[in-house]
Structure formats: structure tokens, C-alpha cells
PDB file of N, CA, C and O in Angstrom:
ATOM      1  N   MET A   3       0.843  -1.188   0.000  1.00 56.00           N
ATOM      2  CA  MET A   3       0.000   0.000   0.000  1.00 56.00           C
ATOM      3  C   MET A   3       0.884   1.245   0.000  1.00 56.00           C
ATOM      4  O   MET A   3       1.874   1.293   0.714  1.00 56.00           O
ATOM      5  N   PRO A   4       0.517   2.275  -0.775  1.00 61.00           N
ATOM      6  CA  PRO A   4       1.327   3.494  -0.841  1.00 61.00           C
ATOM      7  C   PRO A   4       1.451   4.198   0.508  1.00 61.00           C
ATOM      8  O   PRO A   4       0.546   4.152   1.338  1.00 61.00           O
ATOM      9  N   GLU A   5       2.586   4.848   0.722  1.00 76.00           N
ATOM     10  CA  GLU A   5       2.859   5.555   1.974  1.00 76.00           C
ATOM     11  C   GLU A   5       2.191   6.928   2.021  1.00 76.00           C
ATOM     12  O   GLU A   5       1.723   7.358   3.058  1.00 76.00           O
ATOM     13  N   ASP A   6       2.185   7.639   0.916  1.00 90.00           N
ATOM     14  CA  ASP A   6       1.667   8.998   0.834  1.00 90.00           C
ATOM     15  C   ASP A   6       0.142   8.990   0.962  1.00 90.00           C
ATOM     16  O   ASP A   6      -0.537   8.176   0.336  1.00 90.00           O
ATOM     17  N   SER A   7      -0.410   9.913   1.740  1.00 89.00           N
ATOM     18  CA  SER A   7      -1.860   9.933   1.945  1.00 89.00           C
ATOM     19  C   SER A   7      -2.616  10.227   0.650  1.00 89.00           C
ATOM     20  O   SER A   7      -3.682   9.653   0.411  1.00 89.00           O
ATOM     21  N   ARG A   8      -2.067  11.104  -0.199  1.00 90.00           N
ATOM     22  CA  ARG A   8      -2.721  11.377  -1.478  1.00 90.00           C
ATOM     23  C   ARG A   8      -2.733  10.115  -2.341  1.00 90.00           C
ATOM     24  O   ARG A   8      -3.752   9.782  -2.948  1.00 90.00           O
ATOM     25  N   ALA A   9      -1.609   9.412  -2.383  1.00 93.00           N
ATOM     26  CA  ALA A   9      -1.531   8.188  -3.179  1.00 93.00           C
ATOM     27  C   ALA A   9      -2.496   7.132  -2.657  1.00 93.00           C
ATOM     28  O   ALA A   9      -3.119   6.407  -3.446  1.00 93.00           O
ATOM     29  N   ARG A  10      -2.654   7.033  -1.346  1.00 93.00           N
ATOM     30  CA  ARG A  10      -3.613   6.080  -0.769  1.00 93.00           C
ATOM     31  C   ARG A  10      -5.038   6.433  -1.166  1.00 93.00           C
ATOM     32  O   ARG A  10      -5.840   5.549  -1.495  1.00 93.00           O
ATOM     33  N   LEU A  11      -5.352   7.724  -1.144  1.00 93.00           N
ATOM     34  CA  LEU A  11      -6.697   8.144  -1.527  1.00 93.00           C
ATOM     35  C   LEU A  11      -6.946   7.899  -3.008  1.00 93.00           C
ATOM     36  O   LEU A  11      -8.019   7.418  -3.392  1.00 93.00           O
ATOM     37  N   ILE A  12      -5.955   8.187  -3.850  1.00 95.00           N
ATOM     38  CA  ILE A  12      -6.078   7.906  -5.282  1.00 95.00           C
ATOM     39  C   ILE A  12      -6.281   6.410  -5.512  1.00 95.00           C
ATOM     40  O   ILE A  12      -7.149   6.002  -6.295  1.00 95.00           O
ATOM     41  N   ALA A  13      -5.507   5.581  -4.817  1.00 95.00           N
ATOM     42  CA  ALA A  13      -5.656   4.125  -4.948  1.00 95.00           C
ATOM     43  C   ALA A  13      -7.057   3.682  -4.533  1.00 95.00           C
ATOM     44  O   ALA A  13      -7.676   2.844  -5.201  1.00 95.00           O
ATOM     45  N   TYR A  14      -7.577   4.249  -3.457  1.00 95.00           N
ATOM     46  CA  TYR A  14      -8.926   3.904  -2.996  1.00 95.00           C
ATOM     47  C   TYR A  14      -9.971   4.303  -4.041  1.00 95.00           C
ATOM     48  O   TYR A  14     -10.878   3.520  -4.356  1.00 95.00           O
ATOM     49  N   LEU A  15      -9.844   5.525  -4.583  1.00 95.00           N
ATOM     50  CA  LEU A  15     -10.805   5.979  -5.584  1.00 95.00           C
ATOM     51  C   LEU A  15     -10.735   5.123  -6.848  1.00 95.00           C
ATOM     52  O   LEU A  15     -11.764   4.844  -7.471  1.00 95.00           O
ATOM     53  N   CYS A  16      -9.546   4.678  -7.207  1.00 96.00           N
ATOM     54  CA  CYS A  16      -9.400   3.794  -8.371  1.00 96.00           C
ATOM     55  C   CYS A  16     -10.033   2.433  -8.107  1.00 96.00           C
ATOM     56  O   CYS A  16     -10.669   1.853  -9.001  1.00 96.00           O
ATOM     57  N   GLN A  17      -9.897   1.931  -6.893  1.00 97.00           N
ATOM     58  CA  GLN A  17     -10.542   0.660  -6.541  1.00 97.00           C
ATOM     59  C   GLN A  17     -12.061   0.797  -6.579  1.00 97.00           C
ATOM     60  O   GLN A  17     -12.770  -0.161  -6.834  1.00 97.00           O
ATOM     61  N   ALA A  18     -12.543   2.026  -6.321  1.00 96.00           N
ATOM     62  CA  ALA A  18     -13.985   2.275  -6.344  1.00 96.00           C
ATOM     63  C   ALA A  18     -14.512   2.487  -7.762  1.00 96.00           C
ATOM     64  O   ALA A  18     -15.710   2.682  -7.949  1.00 96.00           O
ATOM     65  N   GLY A  19     -13.602   2.450  -8.765  1.00 97.00           N
ATOM     66  CA  GLY A  19     -14.051   2.503 -10.140  1.00 97.00           C
ATOM     67  C   GLY A  19     -13.636   3.722 -10.937  1.00 97.00           C
ATOM     68  O   GLY A  19     -13.915   3.798 -12.136  1.00 97.00           O
ATOM     69  N   LEU A  20     -12.989   4.700 -10.326  1.00 96.00           N
ATOM     70  CA  LEU A  20     -12.545   5.870 -11.071  1.00 96.00           C
ATOM     71  C   LEU A  20     -11.217   5.575 -11.756  1.00 96.00           C
ATOM     72  O   LEU A  20     -10.411   4.804 -11.242  1.00 96.00           O
ATOM     73  N   SER A  21     -10.999   6.216 -12.896  1.00 97.00           N
ATOM     74  CA  SER A  21      -9.690   6.120 -13.538  1.00 97.00           C
ATOM     75  C   SER A  21      -8.714   6.969 -12.721  1.00 97.00           C
ATOM     76  O   SER A  21      -9.122   7.835 -11.948  1.00 97.00           O
ATOM     77  N   THR A  22      -7.425   6.732 -12.908  1.00 96.00           N
ATOM     78  CA  THR A  22      -6.418   7.507 -12.187  1.00 96.00           C
ATOM     79  C   THR A  22      -6.533   8.986 -12.535  1.00 96.00           C
ATOM     80  O   THR A  22      -6.446   9.844 -11.650  1.00 96.00           O
ATOM     81  N   VAL A  23      -6.757   9.286 -13.795  1.00 97.00           N
ATOM     82  CA  VAL A  23      -6.897  10.679 -14.226  1.00 97.00           C
ATOM     83  C   VAL A  23      -8.096  11.325 -13.540  1.00 97.00           C
ATOM     84  O   VAL A  23      -8.018  12.447 -13.023  1.00 97.00           O
ATOM     85  N   ARG A  24      -9.228  10.628 -13.523  1.00 97.00           N
ATOM     86  CA  ARG A  24     -10.450  11.165 -12.899  1.00 97.00           C
ATOM     87  C   ARG A  24     -10.274  11.296 -11.385  1.00 97.00           C
ATOM     88  O   ARG A  24     -10.709  12.284 -10.789  1.00 97.00           O
ATOM     89  N   ALA A  25      -9.648  10.322 -10.755  1.00 97.00           N
ATOM     90  CA  ALA A  25      -9.413  10.382  -9.306  1.00 97.00           C
ATOM     91  C   ALA A  25      -8.549  11.587  -8.949  1.00 97.00           C
ATOM     92  O   ALA A  25      -8.836  12.296  -7.979  1.00 97.00           O
ATOM     93  N   ASN A  26      -7.496  11.838  -9.731  1.00 95.00           N
ATOM     94  CA  ASN A  26      -6.659  13.017  -9.499  1.00 95.00           C
ATOM     95  C   ASN A  26      -7.449  14.304  -9.688  1.00 95.00           C
ATOM     96  O   ASN A  26      -7.297  15.248  -8.913  1.00 95.00           O
ATOM     97  N   ALA A  27      -8.288  14.352 -10.707  1.00 96.00           N
ATOM     98  CA  ALA A  27      -9.095  15.546 -10.963  1.00 96.00           C
ATOM     99  C   ALA A  27     -10.076  15.808  -9.825  1.00 96.00           C
ATOM    100  O   ALA A  27     -10.250  16.949  -9.395  1.00 96.00           O
ATOM    101  N   VAL A  28     -10.709  14.752  -9.337  1.00 95.00           N
ATOM    102  CA  VAL A  28     -11.656  14.889  -8.224  1.00 95.00           C
ATOM    103  C   VAL A  28     -10.936  15.396  -6.979  1.00 95.00           C
ATOM    104  O   VAL A  28     -11.414  16.315  -6.307  1.00 95.00           O
ATOM    105  N   LEU A  29      -9.789  14.829  -6.682  1.00 93.00           N
ATOM    106  CA  LEU A  29      -9.032  15.239  -5.504  1.00 93.00           C
ATOM    107  C   LEU A  29      -8.527  16.674  -5.634  1.00 93.00           C
ATOM    108  O   LEU A  29      -8.608  17.458  -4.680  1.00 93.00           O
ATOM    109  N   ASP A  30      -8.056  17.055  -6.808  1.00 92.00           N
ATOM    110  CA  ASP A  30      -7.611  18.434  -7.035  1.00 92.00           C
ATOM    111  C   ASP A  30      -8.764  19.427  -6.886  1.00 92.00           C
ATOM    112  O   ASP A  30      -8.608  20.498  -6.284  1.00 92.00           O
ATOM    113  N   ALA A  31      -9.918  19.083  -7.431  1.00 93.00           N
ATOM    114  CA  ALA A  31     -11.084  19.960  -7.332  1.00 93.00           C
ATOM    115  C   ALA A  31     -11.518  20.115  -5.878  1.00 93.00           C
ATOM    116  O   ALA A  31     -11.865  21.224  -5.434  1.00 93.00           O
ATOM    117  N   TYR A  32     -11.495  19.025  -5.124  1.00 92.00           N
ATOM    118  CA  TYR A  32     -11.861  19.098  -3.707  1.00 92.00           C
ATOM    119  C   TYR A  32     -10.879  19.965  -2.929  1.00 92.00           C
ATOM    120  O   TYR A  32     -11.287  20.813  -2.119  1.00 92.00           O
ATOM    121  N   ALA A  33      -9.590  19.792  -3.183  1.00 90.00           N
ATOM    122  CA  ALA A  33      -8.570  20.587  -2.488  1.00 90.00           C
ATOM    123  C   ALA A  33      -8.735  22.068  -2.819  1.00 90.00           C
ATOM    124  O   ALA A  33      -8.639  22.929  -1.926  1.00 90.00           O
ATOM    125  N   HIS A  34      -8.998  22.378  -4.066  1.00 89.00           N
ATOM    126  CA  HIS A  34      -9.197  23.774  -4.462  1.00 89.00           C
ATOM    127  C   HIS A  34     -10.419  24.371  -3.760  1.00 89.00           C
ATOM    128  O   HIS A  34     -10.357  25.483  -3.227  1.00 89.00           O
ATOM    129  N   ALA A  35     -11.523  23.631  -3.766  1.00 91.00           N
ATOM    130  CA  ALA A  35     -12.744  24.118  -3.108  1.00 91.00           C
ATOM    131  C   ALA A  35     -12.529  24.305  -1.612  1.00 91.00           C
ATOM    132  O   ALA A  35     -13.007  25.291  -1.032  1.00 91.00           O
ATOM    133  N   LEU A  36     -11.804  23.394  -0.978  1.00 89.00           N
ATOM    134  CA  LEU A  36     -11.519  23.515   0.451  1.00 89.00           C
ATOM    135  C   LEU A  36     -10.690  24.761   0.740  1.00 89.00           C
ATOM    136  O   LEU A  36     -10.995  25.538   1.645  1.00 89.00           O
ATOM    137  N   ALA A  37      -9.639  24.992  -0.054  1.00 86.00           N
ATOM    138  CA  ALA A  37      -8.796  26.171   0.144  1.00 86.00           C
ATOM    139  C   ALA A  37      -9.587  27.453  -0.079  1.00 86.00           C
ATOM    140  O   ALA A  37      -9.451  28.420   0.691  1.00 86.00           O
ATOM    141  N   GLU A  38     -10.433  27.484  -1.096  1.00 87.00           N
ATOM    142  CA  GLU A  38     -11.246  28.678  -1.348  1.00 87.00           C
ATOM    143  C   GLU A  38     -12.232  28.927  -0.216  1.00 87.00           C
ATOM    144  O   GLU A  38     -12.487  30.070   0.150  1.00 87.00           O
ATOM    145  N   ARG A  39     -12.769  27.871   0.351  1.00 87.00           N
ATOM    146  CA  ARG A  39     -13.698  28.027   1.494  1.00 87.00           C
ATOM    147  C   ARG A  39     -12.963  28.607   2.699  1.00 87.00           C
ATOM    148  O   ARG A  39     -13.490  29.476   3.392  1.00 87.00           O
ATOM    149  N   ILE A  40     -11.750  28.129   2.954  1.00 82.00           N
ATOM    150  CA  ILE A  40     -10.952  28.664   4.063  1.00 82.00           C
ATOM    151  C   ILE A  40     -10.675  30.141   3.820  1.00 82.00           C
ATOM    152  O   ILE A  40     -10.831  30.972   4.728  1.00 82.00           O
ATOM    153  N   ARG A  41     -10.266  30.489   2.600  1.00 79.00           N
ATOM    154  CA  ARG A  41      -9.977  31.893   2.289  1.00 79.00           C
ATOM    155  C   ARG A  41     -11.224  32.765   2.438  1.00 79.00           C
ATOM    156  O   ARG A  41     -11.145  33.884   2.941  1.00 79.00           O
ATOM    157  N   ALA A  42     -12.367  32.267   2.005  1.00 82.00           N
ATOM    158  CA  ALA A  42     -13.612  33.033   2.109  1.00 82.00           C
ATOM    159  C   ALA A  42     -13.992  33.269   3.568  1.00 82.00           C
ATOM    160  O   ALA A  42     -14.446  34.360   3.929  1.00 82.00           O
ATOM    161  N   GLU A  43     -13.798  32.274   4.403  1.00 77.00           N
ATOM    162  CA  GLU A  43     -14.119  32.429   5.817  1.00 77.00           C
ATOM    163  C   GLU A  43     -13.164  33.381   6.516  1.00 77.00           C
ATOM    164  O   GLU A  43     -13.538  34.041   7.480  1.00 77.00           O
ATOM    165  N   GLN A  44     -11.930  33.483   6.008  1.00 69.00           N
ATOM    166  CA  GLN A  44     -10.957  34.419   6.578  1.00 69.00           C
ATOM    167  C   GLN A  44     -11.214  35.843   6.074  1.00 69.00           C
ATOM    168  O   GLN A  44     -10.781  36.793   6.693  1.00 69.00           O
ATOM    169  N   GLY A  45     -11.873  35.978   4.930  1.00 61.00           N
ATOM    170  CA  GLY A  45     -12.196  37.286   4.396  1.00 61.00           C
ATOM    171  C   GLY A  45     -11.052  37.953   3.648  1.00 61.00           C
ATOM    172  O   GLY A  45     -11.176  39.080   3.208  1.00 61.00           O
ATOM    173  N   THR A  46      -9.930  37.295   3.503  1.00 52.00           N
ATOM    174  CA  THR A  46      -8.792  37.864   2.788  1.00 52.00           C
ATOM    175  C   THR A  46      -7.923  36.735   2.276  1.00 52.00           C
ATOM    176  O   THR A  46      -7.994  35.629   2.783  1.00 52.00           O
ATOM    177  N   THR A  47      -7.124  37.034   1.282  1.00 49.00           N
ATOM    178  CA  THR A  47      -6.155  36.051   0.821  1.00 49.00           C
ATOM    179  C   THR A  47      -4.777  36.484   1.266  1.00 49.00           C
ATOM    180  O   THR A  47      -4.553  37.642   1.594  1.00 49.00           O
ATOM    181  N   SER A  48      -3.864  35.577   1.260  1.00 47.00           N
ATOM    182  CA  SER A  48      -2.504  35.896   1.672  1.00 47.00           C
ATOM    183  C   SER A  48      -1.886  36.944   0.762  1.00 47.00           C
ATOM    184  O   SER A  48      -1.036  37.712   1.181  1.00 47.00           O
ATOM    185  N   LEU A  49      -2.300  36.994  -0.506  1.00 53.00           N
ATOM    186  CA  LEU A  49      -1.757  38.000  -1.413  1.00 53.00           C
ATOM    187  C   LEU A  49      -2.271  39.384  -1.064  1.00 53.00           C
ATOM    188  O   LEU A  49      -1.579  40.376  -1.236  1.00 53.00           O
ATOM    189  N   GLU A  50      -3.490  39.467  -0.545  1.00 55.00           N
ATOM    190  CA  GLU A  50      -4.055  40.763  -0.179  1.00 55.00           C
ATOM    191  C   GLU A  50      -3.418  41.327   1.083  1.00 55.00           C
ATOM    192  O   GLU A  50      -3.213  42.519   1.195  1.00 55.00           O
ATOM    193  N   ASN A  51      -3.109  40.472   2.043  1.00 54.00           N
ATOM    194  CA  ASN A  51      -2.531  40.999   3.275  1.00 54.00           C
ATOM    195  C   ASN A  51      -1.016  41.129   3.191  1.00 54.00           C
ATOM    196  O   ASN A  51      -0.389  41.640   4.114  1.00 54.00           O
ATOM    197  N   GLY A  52      -0.429  40.677   2.089  1.00 56.00           N
ATOM    198  CA  GLY A  52       0.971  40.935   1.818  1.00 56.00           C
ATOM    199  C   GLY A  52       1.972  40.069   2.553  1.00 56.00           C
ATOM    200  O   GLY A  52       3.115  39.988   2.163  1.00 56.00           O
ATOM    201  N   HIS A  53       1.588  39.444   3.627  1.00 53.00           N
ATOM    202  CA  HIS A  53       2.522  38.621   4.395  1.00 53.00           C
ATOM    203  C   HIS A  53       1.802  37.347   4.798  1.00 53.00           C
ATOM    204  O   HIS A  53       0.837  37.385   5.550  1.00 53.00           O
ATOM    205  N   HIS A  54       2.264  36.219   4.284  1.00 49.00           N
ATOM    206  CA  HIS A  54       1.525  34.988   4.560  1.00 49.00           C
ATOM    207  C   HIS A  54       2.344  33.936   5.273  1.00 49.00           C
ATOM    208  O   HIS A  54       1.838  32.860   5.547  1.00 49.00           O
ATOM    209  N   PHE A  55       3.570  34.202   5.602  1.00 48.00           N
ATOM    210  CA  PHE A  55       4.384  33.179   6.245  1.00 48.00           C
ATOM    211  C   PHE A  55       3.849  32.901   7.648  1.00 48.00           C
ATOM    212  O   PHE A  55       3.884  33.741   8.528  1.00 48.00           O
ATOM    213  N   PHE A  56       3.282  31.722   7.825  1.00 46.00           N
ATOM    214  CA  PHE A  56       2.686  31.302   9.090  1.00 46.00           C
ATOM    215  C   PHE A  56       1.608  32.267   9.578  1.00 46.00           C
ATOM    216  O   PHE A  56       1.512  32.567  10.760  1.00 46.00           O
ATOM    217  N   SER A  57       0.784  32.741   8.667  1.00 60.00           N
ATOM    218  CA  SER A  57      -0.299  33.646   9.063  1.00 60.00           C
ATOM    219  C   SER A  57      -1.607  32.884   9.236  1.00 60.00           C
ATOM    220  O   SER A  57      -2.647  33.303   8.772  1.00 60.00           O
ATOM    221  N   GLY A  58      -1.549  31.779   9.902  1.00 72.00           N
ATOM    222  CA  GLY A  58      -2.760  31.057  10.262  1.00 72.00           C
ATOM    223  C   GLY A  58      -3.415  30.331   9.115  1.00 72.00           C
ATOM    224  O   GLY A  58      -2.781  29.606   8.358  1.00 72.00           O
ATOM    225  N   MET A  59      -4.716  30.533   8.998  1.00 75.00           N
ATOM    226  CA  MET A  59      -5.506  29.780   8.043  1.00 75.00           C
ATOM    227  C   MET A  59      -5.156  30.101   6.594  1.00 75.00           C
ATOM    228  O   MET A  59      -5.237  29.235   5.730  1.00 75.00           O
ATOM    229  N   ASP A  60      -4.765  31.346   6.301  1.00 74.00           N
ATOM    230  CA  ASP A  60      -4.353  31.666   4.938  1.00 74.00           C
ATOM    231  C   ASP A  60      -3.146  30.832   4.532  1.00 74.00           C
ATOM    232  O   ASP A  60      -3.038  30.365   3.411  1.00 74.00           O
ATOM    233  N   PHE A  61      -2.226  30.651   5.465  1.00 75.00           N
ATOM    234  CA  PHE A  61      -1.048  29.837   5.196  1.00 75.00           C
ATOM    235  C   PHE A  61      -1.476  28.393   4.918  1.00 75.00           C
ATOM    236  O   PHE A  61      -0.990  27.762   3.988  1.00 75.00           O
ATOM    237  N   ALA A  62      -2.417  27.892   5.703  1.00 79.00           N
ATOM    238  CA  ALA A  62      -2.918  26.528   5.494  1.00 79.00           C
ATOM    239  C   ALA A  62      -3.600  26.399   4.134  1.00 79.00           C
ATOM    240  O   ALA A  62      -3.385  25.419   3.419  1.00 79.00           O
ATOM    241  N   ALA A  63      -4.397  27.382   3.766  1.00 82.00           N
ATOM    242  CA  ALA A  63      -5.062  27.353   2.472  1.00 82.00           C
ATOM    243  C   ALA A  63      -4.058  27.357   1.331  1.00 82.00           C
ATOM    244  O   ALA A  63      -4.236  26.662   0.328  1.00 82.00           O
ATOM    245  N   ASP A  64      -2.976  28.127   1.488  1.00 80.00           N
ATOM    246  CA  ASP A  64      -1.930  28.151   0.459  1.00 80.00           C
ATOM    247  C   ASP A  64      -1.190  26.820   0.368  1.00 80.00           C
ATOM    248  O   ASP A  64      -0.719  26.444  -0.708  1.00 80.00           O
ATOM    249  N   LEU A  65      -1.081  26.096   1.468  1.00 80.00           N
ATOM    250  CA  LEU A  65      -0.475  24.760   1.417  1.00 80.00           C
ATOM    251  C   LEU A  65      -1.371  23.787   0.671  1.00 80.00           C
ATOM    252  O   LEU A  65      -0.898  22.952  -0.085  1.00 80.00           O
ATOM    253  N   ILE A  66      -2.676  23.900   0.885  1.00 83.00           N
ATOM    254  CA  ILE A  66      -3.634  23.017   0.236  1.00 83.00           C
ATOM    255  C   ILE A  66      -3.709  23.306  -1.258  1.00 83.00           C
ATOM    256  O   ILE A  66      -3.669  22.404  -2.084  1.00 83.00           O
ATOM    257  N   ASP A  67      -3.803  24.585  -1.609  1.00 82.00           N
ATOM    258  CA  ASP A  67      -3.972  25.003  -3.003  1.00 82.00           C
ATOM    259  C   ASP A  67      -3.344  26.369  -3.166  1.00 82.00           C
ATOM    260  O   ASP A  67      -3.992  27.376  -2.893  1.00 82.00           O
ATOM    261  N   PRO A  68      -2.084  26.436  -3.603  1.00 81.00           N
ATOM    262  CA  PRO A  68      -1.389  27.726  -3.716  1.00 81.00           C
ATOM    263  C   PRO A  68      -2.109  28.697  -4.650  1.00 81.00           C
ATOM    264  O   PRO A  68      -2.658  28.300  -5.675  1.00 81.00           O
ATOM    265  N   VAL A  69      -2.090  29.970  -4.261  1.00 73.00           N
ATOM    266  CA  VAL A  69      -2.658  31.024  -5.086  1.00 73.00           C
ATOM    267  C   VAL A  69      -1.604  31.461  -6.082  1.00 73.00           C
ATOM    268  O   VAL A  69      -0.466  31.723  -5.712  1.00 73.00           O
ATOM    269  N   ALA A  70      -1.986  31.532  -7.345  1.00 54.00           N
ATOM    270  CA  ALA A  70      -1.046  31.991  -8.373  1.00 54.00           C
ATOM    271  C   ALA A  70      -0.749  33.470  -8.164  1.00 54.00           C
ATOM    272  O   ALA A  70      -1.657  34.269  -7.910  1.00 54.00           O
ATOM    273  N   ALA A  71       0.518  33.816  -8.240  1.00 46.00           N
ATOM    274  CA  ALA A  71       0.931  35.220  -8.003  1.00 46.00           C
ATOM    275  C   ALA A  71       0.592  36.120  -9.156  1.00 46.00           C
ATOM    276  O   ALA A  71       0.338  35.827 -10.219  1.00 46.00           O
TER     277      ALA A  71
END
């Protein structure tokens, strides 16, 4: 079984009938939606506040789904 949590989830989704390409797309879409929800609840993005290094939830959202500069 794969060590990486993303790889384990992809393997599970493939066992459930999704293709690898579709499983990756589903996981990417979920991660993007989660990061956008975190940013919306914070009311600002790390790019707007200018400093995001360890700035709480914005930093977490950027780890999940980085904002393009």
C-alpha cells in the first residue's frame, strides 16, 4: 500500500471505479474548493494581506492550493 496519503486516496478511488486521471481531478477539485472556502471564511487572501508566512488559516489554504501570483 502506498505511503503517501494522497496516493492512498487515489488508490482507494481507483478501486472504487474511477480512472487515475479522474481520481486526481476529483481530488484536485476538492482541495481547491476547500482552500477557497478557508480563504472566504478568513475574508482575505494571503496575497491581499501581503505577508503569509505562518499567518494562520491563509497559510494553510496556500499549502492546500497555492494562489497563483
